[in-house]
Short mmCIF file of C-alpha atoms in Angstrom, two decimals:
data_model
loop_
_atom_site.label_atom_id
_atom_site.label_comp_id
_atom_site.label_asym_id
_atom_site.label_seq_id
_atom_site.Cartn_x
_atom_site.Cartn_y
_atom_site.Cartn_z
CA MET A 1 89.85 121.01 116.42
CA ILE A 2 92.15 118.51 114.89
CA SER A 3 93.35 119.14 111.36
CA ASN A 4 92.95 116.65 108.53
CA LYS A 5 96.62 116.59 108.04
CA THR A 6 97.07 115.83 111.88
CA LYS A 7 94.30 112.96 111.50
CA ALA A 8 96.34 111.68 108.60
CA HIS A 9 99.61 111.30 110.69
CA ILE A 10 97.56 109.72 113.40
CA ALA A 11 96.13 107.13 110.99
CA LEU A 12 99.45 106.40 109.51
CA LEU A 13 101.01 105.77 112.96
CA SER A 14 98.06 103.56 113.93
CA LEU A 15 98.05 101.27 110.86
CA ASN A 16 101.86 100.89 111.29
CA ILE A 17 101.76 100.12 114.99
CA THR A 18 99.20 97.51 113.98
CA TYR A 19 101.46 96.10 111.22
CA GLY A 20 104.46 96.06 113.72
CA ALA A 21 102.24 94.01 116.34
CA ASN A 22 101.04 91.71 113.59
CA TYR A 23 104.44 90.19 113.27
CA LEU A 24 104.33 88.69 116.71
CA ILE A 25 100.48 87.88 116.64
CA ALA A 26 100.51 86.19 113.31
CA LYS A 27 103.72 84.33 114.27
CA GLY A 28 102.03 83.08 117.33
CA LEU A 29 99.37 81.34 115.21
CA MET A 30 101.75 79.63 112.79
CA PRO A 31 102.27 76.87 112.54
CA ASN A 32 101.14 75.16 115.64
CA LYS A 33 97.35 76.43 115.03
CA ILE A 34 97.37 77.12 111.34
CA GLU A 35 99.58 76.81 108.36
CA ALA A 36 100.94 80.03 106.90
CA SER A 37 99.12 79.30 103.53
CA ALA A 38 95.77 78.90 105.31
CA LEU A 39 96.20 82.24 107.12
CA VAL A 40 96.92 83.82 103.74
CA PHE A 41 93.64 82.35 102.38
CA LEU A 42 91.72 83.77 105.37
CA ARG A 43 93.47 87.14 105.35
CA ILE A 44 92.79 87.87 101.63
CA SER A 45 89.29 86.39 101.39
CA GLY A 46 88.19 87.99 104.78
CA ALA A 47 89.59 91.45 103.99
CA GLY A 48 88.24 90.92 100.33
CA ILE A 49 84.78 90.42 101.42
CA LEU A 50 84.73 93.49 103.70
CA PHE A 51 86.09 95.64 100.80
CA PHE A 52 83.32 94.30 98.33
CA ILE A 53 80.78 95.33 100.98
CA LEU A 54 82.22 98.91 101.03
CA ASN A 55 82.32 98.74 97.21
CA PHE A 56 78.49 98.75 97.02
CA PHE A 57 78.54 102.40 97.95
CA VAL A 58 81.11 103.37 95.06
CA LYS A 59 79.68 103.13 91.55
CA GLU A 60 82.57 103.09 89.05
CA LYS A 61 83.35 101.07 85.99
CA VAL A 62 86.78 99.91 85.14
CA GLU A 63 87.83 99.94 81.40
CA ARG A 64 88.58 96.47 79.89
CA LYS A 65 92.18 97.56 78.88
CA ASP A 66 93.13 97.94 82.53
CA MET A 67 92.09 94.50 83.67
CA ALA A 68 95.52 93.05 82.73
CA ARG A 69 97.21 95.52 84.96
CA LEU A 70 94.83 94.84 87.86
CA ALA A 71 95.30 91.22 87.48
CA LEU A 72 99.16 91.86 87.77
CA CYS A 73 98.52 94.10 90.91
CA GLY A 74 96.59 91.24 92.41
CA LEU A 75 99.10 88.77 91.76
CA LEU A 76 102.06 91.03 93.10
CA GLY A 77 100.51 93.11 95.59
CA VAL A 78 98.12 90.74 97.30
CA ALA A 79 98.80 87.09 96.49
CA THR A 80 102.53 87.03 96.17
CA ASN A 81 102.89 89.66 98.85
CA GLN A 82 100.80 87.83 101.40
CA PHE A 83 101.95 84.25 100.48
CA PHE A 84 105.57 84.91 101.14
CA SER A 85 105.01 87.39 103.84
CA MET A 86 103.39 84.77 105.98
CA ASN A 87 105.28 81.94 104.95
CA GLY A 88 108.43 83.76 105.61
CA LEU A 89 107.29 84.92 109.01
CA SER A 90 106.33 81.46 109.92
CA LEU A 91 109.89 80.33 109.22
CA THR A 92 112.01 83.41 110.67
CA SER A 93 112.14 85.77 113.49
CA PRO A 94 109.56 88.69 113.61
CA VAL A 95 112.28 91.12 114.23
CA ASP A 96 114.04 90.05 111.17
CA ALA A 97 110.98 90.17 109.02
CA ALA A 98 109.91 93.61 110.36
CA ILE A 99 113.75 94.95 109.57
CA ILE A 100 113.89 93.52 106.13
CA VAL A 101 110.37 94.85 105.05
CA THR A 102 111.93 98.46 105.56
CA ALA A 103 114.06 97.90 102.66
CA MET A 104 111.07 98.17 100.40
CA PRO A 105 111.60 101.70 99.34
CA ILE A 106 115.13 100.71 98.04
CA PHE A 107 113.35 97.95 95.79
CA THR A 108 110.93 100.62 94.51
CA VAL A 109 113.54 102.97 93.63
CA ILE A 110 115.44 100.23 91.57
CA ILE A 111 112.28 99.07 89.94
CA SER A 112 111.26 102.48 89.19
CA TYR A 113 114.68 102.96 87.33
CA PHE A 114 114.06 100.13 85.05
CA LEU A 115 110.22 100.29 84.47
CA LEU A 116 109.64 104.03 84.51
CA LYS A 117 113.09 105.27 83.58
CA GLU A 118 113.45 107.40 86.89
CA PRO A 119 116.80 108.73 87.18
CA LEU A 120 119.43 107.39 89.72
CA THR A 121 121.48 110.04 91.12
CA LEU A 122 124.87 109.29 93.04
CA GLN A 123 123.14 109.73 96.33
CA ARG A 124 120.39 107.29 95.48
CA ILE A 125 123.10 104.83 94.43
CA LEU A 126 124.89 105.28 97.62
CA GLY A 127 121.66 104.80 99.29
CA ILE A 128 121.04 101.52 97.64
CA LEU A 129 124.46 100.28 98.39
CA ILE A 130 124.19 100.98 102.03
CA GLY A 131 120.64 99.92 102.52
CA GLY A 132 121.05 96.94 100.32
CA GLY A 133 124.14 95.86 102.03
CA GLY A 134 122.34 95.94 105.35
CA ALA A 135 119.40 94.00 104.02
CA VAL A 136 121.71 91.28 102.51
CA LEU A 137 123.76 91.01 105.76
CA LEU A 138 120.43 90.40 107.71
CA ILE A 139 119.15 87.91 105.25
CA TYR A 140 122.37 86.04 105.64
CA LEU A 141 122.28 86.22 109.42
CA GLY A 142 119.20 84.06 109.36
CA ASN A 143 121.66 81.10 108.75
CA SER A 144 123.77 81.90 112.01
CA GLY A 145 121.35 79.91 114.27
CA ILE A 146 120.92 82.76 116.80
CA GLY A 147 117.53 83.37 117.77
CA THR A 148 114.56 82.19 115.72
CA GLY A 149 115.93 83.76 112.33
CA SER A 150 115.89 81.53 109.22
CA LEU A 151 117.68 82.07 105.83
CA LEU A 152 114.90 80.57 103.95
CA GLY A 153 112.40 82.76 105.97
CA ASN A 154 114.42 85.74 105.42
CA ILE A 155 114.47 85.03 101.83
CA PHE A 156 110.66 84.69 101.52
CA VAL A 157 110.07 88.01 103.48
CA SER A 158 112.62 89.59 100.85
CA ILE A 159 110.36 88.37 98.05
CA ASN A 160 107.36 89.67 99.91
CA ALA A 161 108.90 93.25 100.02
CA LEU A 162 110.18 93.05 96.36
CA SER A 163 106.55 91.90 95.02
CA PHE A 164 104.96 94.71 96.91
CA ALA A 165 107.51 97.16 95.57
CA PHE A 166 106.70 96.13 92.05
CA TYR A 167 103.07 96.34 92.86
CA LEU A 168 103.54 100.05 94.22
CA VAL A 169 105.11 101.08 90.68
CA ILE A 170 102.57 99.23 88.51
CA VAL A 171 99.42 100.47 90.60
CA LYS A 172 100.40 104.02 90.46
CA PRO A 173 98.69 104.92 87.10
CA LEU A 174 95.49 102.98 88.24
CA MET A 175 95.26 105.00 91.47
CA SER A 176 95.32 108.33 89.52
CA LYS A 177 92.57 107.18 87.16
CA TYR A 178 89.99 105.30 89.66
CA LYS A 179 88.99 105.76 93.20
CA PRO A 180 91.12 103.82 95.61
CA ILE A 181 88.44 101.55 96.76
CA THR A 182 87.81 100.43 93.16
CA VAL A 183 91.46 99.56 92.59
CA ILE A 184 91.65 97.67 96.03
CA VAL A 185 88.47 95.60 95.28
CA TRP A 186 89.66 94.54 91.96
CA THR A 187 93.17 93.79 93.24
CA PHE A 188 91.80 91.76 96.00
CA LEU A 189 89.67 89.78 93.53
CA PHE A 190 92.38 88.98 91.19
CA GLY A 191 94.74 88.30 94.34
CA PHE A 192 92.11 85.80 95.70
CA LEU A 193 91.92 83.87 92.35
CA SER A 194 95.82 83.80 92.19
CA MET A 195 96.31 82.35 95.65
CA PHE A 196 93.34 80.10 95.76
CA PRO A 197 94.93 76.99 94.23
CA PHE A 198 98.14 77.24 96.44
CA CYS A 199 96.32 77.97 99.86
CA ILE A 200 93.11 76.00 99.65
CA LYS A 201 94.59 72.71 100.75
CA ASP A 202 96.06 73.82 104.09
CA LEU A 203 92.74 75.66 104.92
CA VAL A 204 90.74 72.53 104.45
CA HIS A 205 93.19 70.79 106.73
CA THR A 206 92.97 73.32 109.45
CA ASP A 207 91.60 72.06 112.88
CA PHE A 208 89.57 75.26 113.80
CA TYR A 209 88.15 72.94 116.68
CA ALA A 210 91.46 73.32 118.36
CA PHE A 211 91.45 77.02 118.39
CA ASP A 212 90.79 78.56 121.90
CA VAL A 213 89.52 82.22 122.41
CA SER A 214 93.00 83.85 122.14
CA ASN A 215 93.52 82.04 118.80
CA TRP A 216 90.42 83.36 117.36
CA ILE A 217 90.94 86.99 118.60
CA SER A 218 94.43 86.62 116.98
CA LEU A 219 93.02 85.40 113.66
CA ILE A 220 90.31 88.26 113.50
CA TYR A 221 93.11 90.71 114.39
CA VAL A 222 95.19 89.53 111.53
CA VAL A 223 92.43 89.60 109.02
CA ILE A 224 90.82 92.97 110.08
CA GLY A 225 93.70 94.98 111.68
CA PRO A 226 96.84 94.80 109.35
CA THR A 227 94.81 94.06 106.15
CA PHE A 228 91.22 95.60 105.86
CA LEU A 229 91.67 98.68 108.36
CA ALA A 230 95.32 99.19 107.27
CA TYR A 231 94.31 99.72 103.54
CA LEU A 232 91.47 101.90 104.57
CA LEU A 233 93.57 104.01 106.98
CA ASN A 234 96.29 104.48 104.30
CA ILE A 235 93.72 105.44 101.67
CA PHE A 236 92.46 108.25 104.03
CA ALA A 237 95.93 109.39 105.07
CA LEU A 238 97.10 109.56 101.36
CA GLN A 239 94.25 112.26 100.70
CA PHE A 240 96.10 114.65 102.95
CA VAL A 241 99.82 113.62 102.81
CA LYS A 242 102.31 112.68 100.12
CA PRO A 243 103.04 108.94 99.53
CA THR A 244 106.69 109.59 100.71
CA VAL A 245 105.43 110.77 104.03
CA SER A 246 103.16 107.56 104.23
CA SER A 247 106.09 105.19 103.21
CA SER A 248 108.35 106.75 106.03
CA TYR A 249 106.10 105.32 108.72
CA ILE A 250 107.31 101.99 107.64
CA TYR A 251 110.21 102.44 110.32
CA VAL A 252 107.48 101.95 113.14
CA HIS A 253 107.31 98.13 112.17
CA PRO A 254 110.84 97.21 113.60
CA ALA A 255 110.59 99.38 116.63
CA VAL A 256 107.10 97.79 117.58
CA ALA A 257 108.40 94.20 116.88
CA MET A 258 111.57 94.82 118.93
CA ILE A 259 109.64 96.17 121.74
CA LEU A 260 107.19 93.35 121.87
CA VAL A 261 110.18 90.96 121.55
CA THR A 262 111.99 92.42 124.45
CA VAL A 263 108.74 92.70 126.83
CA ILE A 264 107.93 88.91 125.96
CA SER A 265 111.62 87.81 126.38
CA TYR A 266 111.76 89.74 129.91
CA LEU A 267 108.39 88.29 131.11
CA VAL A 268 108.55 84.81 129.65
CA PRO A 269 111.25 82.63 130.93
CA ASN A 270 113.38 80.81 128.27
CA SER A 271 111.24 82.68 125.68
CA GLN A 272 111.75 81.55 122.13
CA TYR A 273 112.67 85.10 121.02
CA GLN A 274 115.56 85.26 123.50
CA GLY A 275 118.60 86.17 121.10
CA ASP A 276 116.47 87.65 118.46
CA ILE A 277 117.77 91.19 119.09
CA THR A 278 121.38 91.40 118.64
CA ALA A 279 123.93 94.15 118.02
CA ILE A 280 124.71 93.06 114.40
CA LYS A 281 120.94 93.03 113.73
CA LEU A 282 120.55 96.59 115.12
CA LEU A 283 123.36 97.65 112.78
CA CYS A 284 121.63 96.10 109.76
CA CYS A 285 118.59 98.12 110.67
CA VAL A 286 120.51 101.30 110.96
CA LEU A 287 122.19 100.67 107.47
CA ILE A 288 118.72 100.10 105.85
CA PHE A 289 117.28 103.26 107.53
CA VAL A 290 120.41 105.37 106.29
CA GLY A 291 120.01 103.82 102.72
CA VAL A 292 116.35 104.59 102.64
CA TYR A 293 117.15 108.11 103.98
CA LEU A 294 119.54 108.72 101.09
CA ILE A 295 117.33 107.48 98.28
CA SER A 296 114.57 109.69 99.61
CA GLY A 297 116.74 112.76 99.46
CA GLY A 298 116.99 113.33 103.11
CA SER A 299 120.56 114.33 103.22
CA LEU A 300 120.06 116.53 100.11
CA ARG A 301 117.50 118.59 101.66
CA TRP A 302 119.37 119.05 104.96
CA LEU A 303 122.35 120.47 103.01
CA LYS A 304 120.01 123.04 101.26
CA LYS A 305 118.83 124.11 104.58
CA GLN A 306 122.32 124.37 105.94
CA LYS A 307 123.21 126.69 102.88
CA SER A 308 120.30 128.76 103.31
#
């Protein structure tokens, strides 16, 4: 019989593979079939409705004093995060976007230092410098004209990662006080209210009659897969594994994106993604991975094992 811990790892792997594939699937819809902001509207509202349905089975009241924090979580963790994620992806390479997002733990450590006064050790500072250097270099490479990368798109994806890092720090006390589904429902509600005035115009001007079957399948995938199901799988996994274990699976994103880009470039002649995977981008990826490894205390644990 499969243990709950094993099921948690399977859930984490599944949701992160789903995220990794989403970079190409969502990219395939934008902007020819749907504008990024319209896709953000459908993603937040669609997943939000599904979460509200689930919330009928959870009876839990939220204290009024926590509403301001929940509103901020909705603004940063849903509205800002999704807005810059999709708009950034529509402008840049799915490979660039997937790699930049892996720098999120670096942002989280820096934010935790200023907001939560968590100490910055020499090892963490070194990790920030190495990983941050890789992220900055990759963002700048968006201006090189090679592949489908874009400087503006890479900056947008970075804002997406930064806003979600803020969200992870701010939402922490709420997750320990309320049931996860309660926090998610309120977060999506405030996220919907925050993004509505910025995204409704593009949604109204979307020509859904021009969608073929594959476009509808892709749209359903983006709304349900990397949004609704991903949140649920993450909630399940966090019951049995530590948050650090969950966050480590973010490395699956660029791996999946690179594999899919490679396959498409091989099968489709003159693919737009040819040139998206270069040696310098792989180097940036390695630098970010090393940086995150250092700030998570990886090398320190390895040294302790060697001494023992």
